[in-house]
């Protein structure tokens, strides 16, 4: 049996306990949107970027051009994007009402202020897990 610190007359240091803290994120800066195609056309980054810039431009004019859009992930049939939280409503209206030259239509499957709440609902076999393969 090995000796303990008290057997060796080594003073034990008291470690100050850390009090648990609580932090609430009341207004995140960005909102996340899960898009899917309603047509059989395959998505790629270039086609998606073109669609995501044309729709707000047509729907909102110069205000739509100014919306910051980040493509987080793009697969052949769905995409995850990030927009500023205050622009979510205008952006969603622009995307759902846009009919461009391409035979492509995007649907908003879900949107949230937190990315983690959008994915993983279908299990690991679902394509939604592809967003983590950045």
PDB file of C-alpha atoms in Angstrom:
ATOM      1  CA  UNK A   1       0.000   0.000   0.000  1.00  0.00           C
ATOM      2  CA  UNK A   2       1.410   3.371  -0.965  1.00  0.00           C
ATOM      3  CA  UNK A   3       1.698   6.123   1.610  1.00  0.00           C
ATOM      4  CA  UNK A   4      -0.782   8.975   1.543  1.00  0.00           C
ATOM      5  CA  UNK A   5       0.265  12.627   1.845  1.00  0.00           C
ATOM      6  CA  UNK A   6      -0.862  12.692   5.474  1.00  0.00           C
ATOM      7  CA  UNK A   7       1.394   9.707   6.268  1.00  0.00           C
ATOM      8  CA  UNK A   8       4.364  11.665   4.920  1.00  0.00           C
ATOM      9  CA  UNK A   9       3.437  14.822   6.842  1.00  0.00           C
ATOM     10  CA  UNK A  10       2.953  16.773   3.616  1.00  0.00           C
ATOM     11  CA  UNK A  11       0.499  19.596   4.103  1.00  0.00           C
ATOM     12  CA  UNK A  12      -2.466  19.397   1.790  1.00  0.00           C
ATOM     13  CA  UNK A  13      -3.251  22.508  -0.165  1.00  0.00           C
ATOM     14  CA  UNK A  14      -6.812  23.472  -0.218  1.00  0.00           C
ATOM     15  CA  UNK A  15      -7.981  24.082  -3.743  1.00  0.00           C
ATOM     16  CA  UNK A  16     -10.467  26.894  -3.931  1.00  0.00           C
ATOM     17  CA  UNK A  17     -13.706  25.682  -5.387  1.00  0.00           C
ATOM     18  CA  UNK A  18     -15.015  27.429  -8.424  1.00  0.00           C
ATOM     19  CA  UNK A  19     -18.540  28.619  -8.209  1.00  0.00           C
ATOM     20  CA  UNK A  20     -20.666  27.662 -11.178  1.00  0.00           C
ATOM     21  CA  UNK A  21     -21.593  30.526 -13.406  1.00  0.00           C
ATOM     22  CA  UNK A  22     -24.534  30.878 -15.668  1.00  0.00           C
ATOM     23  CA  UNK A  23     -24.535  32.822 -18.895  1.00  0.00           C
ATOM     24  CA  UNK A  24     -27.488  33.371 -21.154  1.00  0.00           C
ATOM     25  CA  UNK A  25     -27.063  34.288 -24.787  1.00  0.00           C
ATOM     26  CA  UNK A  26     -30.039  36.518 -25.237  1.00  0.00           C
ATOM     27  CA  UNK A  27     -29.453  37.757 -28.764  1.00  0.00           C
ATOM     28  CA  UNK A  28     -27.008  35.865 -30.972  1.00  0.00           C
ATOM     29  CA  UNK A  29     -25.518  37.757 -33.884  1.00  0.00           C
ATOM     30  CA  UNK A  30     -26.426  35.225 -36.564  1.00  0.00           C
ATOM     31  CA  UNK A  31     -29.259  32.928 -37.564  1.00  0.00           C
ATOM     32  CA  UNK A  32     -28.819  29.632 -39.358  1.00  0.00           C
ATOM     33  CA  UNK A  33     -30.988  28.329 -42.179  1.00  0.00           C
ATOM     34  CA  UNK A  34     -31.313  24.793 -43.517  1.00  0.00           C
ATOM     35  CA  UNK A  35     -32.340  24.865 -47.177  1.00  0.00           C
ATOM     36  CA  UNK A  36     -33.351  22.014 -49.450  1.00  0.00           C
ATOM     37  CA  UNK A  37     -34.143  21.829 -53.148  1.00  0.00           C
ATOM     38  CA  UNK A  38     -37.684  21.150 -54.235  1.00  0.00           C
ATOM     39  CA  UNK A  39     -36.524  20.252 -57.750  1.00  0.00           C
ATOM     40  CA  UNK A  40     -34.191  17.549 -58.981  1.00  0.00           C
ATOM     41  CA  UNK A  41     -31.377  19.935 -59.884  1.00  0.00           C
ATOM     42  CA  UNK A  42     -28.150  19.336 -57.988  1.00  0.00           C
ATOM     43  CA  UNK A  43     -26.795  22.171 -55.901  1.00  0.00           C
ATOM     44  CA  UNK A  44     -23.195  23.282 -55.950  1.00  0.00           C
ATOM     45  CA  UNK A  45     -21.545  26.267 -54.284  1.00  0.00           C
ATOM     46  CA  UNK A  46     -21.603  28.439 -57.421  1.00  0.00           C
ATOM     47  CA  UNK A  47     -25.270  27.812 -58.218  1.00  0.00           C
ATOM     48  CA  UNK A  48     -26.245  28.305 -54.577  1.00  0.00           C
ATOM     49  CA  UNK A  49     -24.287  31.570 -54.287  1.00  0.00           C
ATOM     50  CA  UNK A  50     -25.905  32.855 -57.478  1.00  0.00           C
ATOM     51  CA  UNK A  51     -29.376  32.009 -56.180  1.00  0.00           C
ATOM     52  CA  UNK A  52     -28.707  33.459 -52.723  1.00  0.00           C
ATOM     53  CA  UNK A  53     -27.545  36.793 -54.140  1.00  0.00           C
ATOM     54  CA  UNK A  54     -30.191  37.104 -56.885  1.00  0.00           C
ATOM     55  CA  UNK A  55     -33.190  36.426 -54.651  1.00  0.00           C
ATOM     56  CA  UNK A  56     -32.571  39.205 -52.090  1.00  0.00           C
ATOM     57  CA  UNK A  57     -31.567  41.604 -54.889  1.00  0.00           C
ATOM     58  CA  UNK A  58     -34.860  41.075 -56.721  1.00  0.00           C
ATOM     59  CA  UNK A  59     -37.001  41.073 -53.572  1.00  0.00           C
ATOM     60  CA  UNK A  60     -35.350  43.878 -51.566  1.00  0.00           C
ATOM     61  CA  UNK A  61     -33.246  45.878 -54.048  1.00  0.00           C
ATOM     62  CA  UNK A  62     -30.073  47.460 -52.657  1.00  0.00           C
ATOM     63  CA  UNK A  63     -30.998  46.401 -49.144  1.00  0.00           C
ATOM     64  CA  UNK A  64     -30.999  42.776 -50.269  1.00  0.00           C
ATOM     65  CA  UNK A  65     -27.561  43.101 -51.818  1.00  0.00           C
ATOM     66  CA  UNK A  66     -26.189  44.224 -48.451  1.00  0.00           C
ATOM     67  CA  UNK A  67     -27.265  41.063 -46.577  1.00  0.00           C
ATOM     68  CA  UNK A  68     -24.206  39.089 -45.517  1.00  0.00           C
ATOM     69  CA  UNK A  69     -24.627  35.431 -46.499  1.00  0.00           C
ATOM     70  CA  UNK A  70     -22.221  32.688 -45.414  1.00  0.00           C
ATOM     71  CA  UNK A  71     -22.512  29.242 -46.985  1.00  0.00           C
ATOM     72  CA  UNK A  72     -21.587  26.764 -44.268  1.00  0.00           C
ATOM     73  CA  UNK A  73     -22.154  23.569 -46.224  1.00  0.00           C
ATOM     74  CA  UNK A  74     -23.638  22.575 -49.554  1.00  0.00           C
ATOM     75  CA  UNK A  75     -24.560  19.075 -50.703  1.00  0.00           C
ATOM     76  CA  UNK A  76     -26.353  18.041 -53.874  1.00  0.00           C
ATOM     77  CA  UNK A  77     -29.807  18.520 -52.362  1.00  0.00           C
ATOM     78  CA  UNK A  78     -29.456  20.766 -49.303  1.00  0.00           C
ATOM     79  CA  UNK A  79     -27.444  23.596 -47.833  1.00  0.00           C
ATOM     80  CA  UNK A  80     -26.820  25.309 -44.509  1.00  0.00           C
ATOM     81  CA  UNK A  81     -26.263  29.039 -44.495  1.00  0.00           C
ATOM     82  CA  UNK A  82     -25.768  31.803 -41.953  1.00  0.00           C
ATOM     83  CA  UNK A  83     -27.236  35.298 -42.145  1.00  0.00           C
ATOM     84  CA  UNK A  84     -27.308  38.175 -39.651  1.00  0.00           C
ATOM     85  CA  UNK A  85     -30.114  37.632 -37.179  1.00  0.00           C
ATOM     86  CA  UNK A  86     -31.882  40.912 -37.940  1.00  0.00           C
ATOM     87  CA  UNK A  87     -32.023  40.021 -41.674  1.00  0.00           C
ATOM     88  CA  UNK A  88     -33.560  36.561 -41.244  1.00  0.00           C
ATOM     89  CA  UNK A  89     -37.160  37.560 -41.946  1.00  0.00           C
ATOM     90  CA  UNK A  90     -36.360  39.582 -45.051  1.00  0.00           C
ATOM     91  CA  UNK A  91     -34.004  36.905 -46.331  1.00  0.00           C
ATOM     92  CA  UNK A  92     -36.550  34.123 -45.789  1.00  0.00           C
ATOM     93  CA  UNK A  93     -39.158  36.115 -47.689  1.00  0.00           C
ATOM     94  CA  UNK A  94     -36.760  36.703 -50.552  1.00  0.00           C
ATOM     95  CA  UNK A  95     -35.719  33.047 -50.845  1.00  0.00           C
ATOM     96  CA  UNK A  96     -39.205  31.579 -50.719  1.00  0.00           C
ATOM     97  CA  UNK A  97     -40.734  34.019 -53.217  1.00  0.00           C
ATOM     98  CA  UNK A  98     -37.912  34.019 -55.793  1.00  0.00           C
ATOM     99  CA  UNK A  99     -38.330  32.367 -59.169  1.00  0.00           C
ATOM    100  CA  UNK A 100     -35.195  32.836 -61.215  1.00  0.00           C
ATOM    101  CA  UNK A 101     -34.045  31.735 -64.652  1.00  0.00           C
ATOM    102  CA  UNK A 102     -32.828  28.360 -63.360  1.00  0.00           C
ATOM    103  CA  UNK A 103     -35.292  25.507 -62.820  1.00  0.00           C
ATOM    104  CA  UNK A 104     -34.356  25.577 -59.147  1.00  0.00           C
ATOM    105  CA  UNK A 105     -36.505  26.207 -56.136  1.00  0.00           C
ATOM    106  CA  UNK A 106     -35.221  26.314 -52.577  1.00  0.00           C
ATOM    107  CA  UNK A 107     -37.322  25.592 -49.528  1.00  0.00           C
ATOM    108  CA  UNK A 108     -36.492  26.545 -45.974  1.00  0.00           C
ATOM    109  CA  UNK A 109     -36.613  23.345 -43.931  1.00  0.00           C
ATOM    110  CA  UNK A 110     -35.734  25.054 -40.653  1.00  0.00           C
ATOM    111  CA  UNK A 111     -34.120  28.146 -39.214  1.00  0.00           C
ATOM    112  CA  UNK A 112     -32.786  28.925 -35.769  1.00  0.00           C
ATOM    113  CA  UNK A 113     -30.425  31.176 -33.874  1.00  0.00           C
ATOM    114  CA  UNK A 114     -28.388  28.089 -32.967  1.00  0.00           C
ATOM    115  CA  UNK A 115     -26.906  25.703 -35.538  1.00  0.00           C
ATOM    116  CA  UNK A 116     -26.965  22.720 -33.197  1.00  0.00           C
ATOM    117  CA  UNK A 117     -30.745  22.817 -32.978  1.00  0.00           C
ATOM    118  CA  UNK A 118     -31.089  22.406 -36.760  1.00  0.00           C
ATOM    119  CA  UNK A 119     -29.157  19.224 -37.317  1.00  0.00           C
ATOM    120  CA  UNK A 120     -29.151  15.680 -36.125  1.00  0.00           C
ATOM    121  CA  UNK A 121     -32.890  15.232 -35.925  1.00  0.00           C
ATOM    122  CA  UNK A 122     -32.839  12.397 -38.438  1.00  0.00           C
ATOM    123  CA  UNK A 123     -29.934  10.423 -36.987  1.00  0.00           C
ATOM    124  CA  UNK A 124     -26.395   9.906 -38.247  1.00  0.00           C
ATOM    125  CA  UNK A 125     -27.569   8.250 -41.464  1.00  0.00           C
ATOM    126  CA  UNK A 126     -29.327  11.416 -42.508  1.00  0.00           C
ATOM    127  CA  UNK A 127     -27.627  13.905 -44.860  1.00  0.00           C
ATOM    128  CA  UNK A 128     -27.994  16.596 -42.206  1.00  0.00           C
ATOM    129  CA  UNK A 129     -24.793  15.362 -40.551  1.00  0.00           C
ATOM    130  CA  UNK A 130     -22.830  16.499 -43.632  1.00  0.00           C
ATOM    131  CA  UNK A 131     -22.795  20.037 -42.259  1.00  0.00           C
ATOM    132  CA  UNK A 132     -20.123  18.911 -39.771  1.00  0.00           C
ATOM    133  CA  UNK A 133     -17.849  17.788 -42.618  1.00  0.00           C
ATOM    134  CA  UNK A 134     -16.620  21.275 -43.427  1.00  0.00           C
TER     135      UNK A 134
END
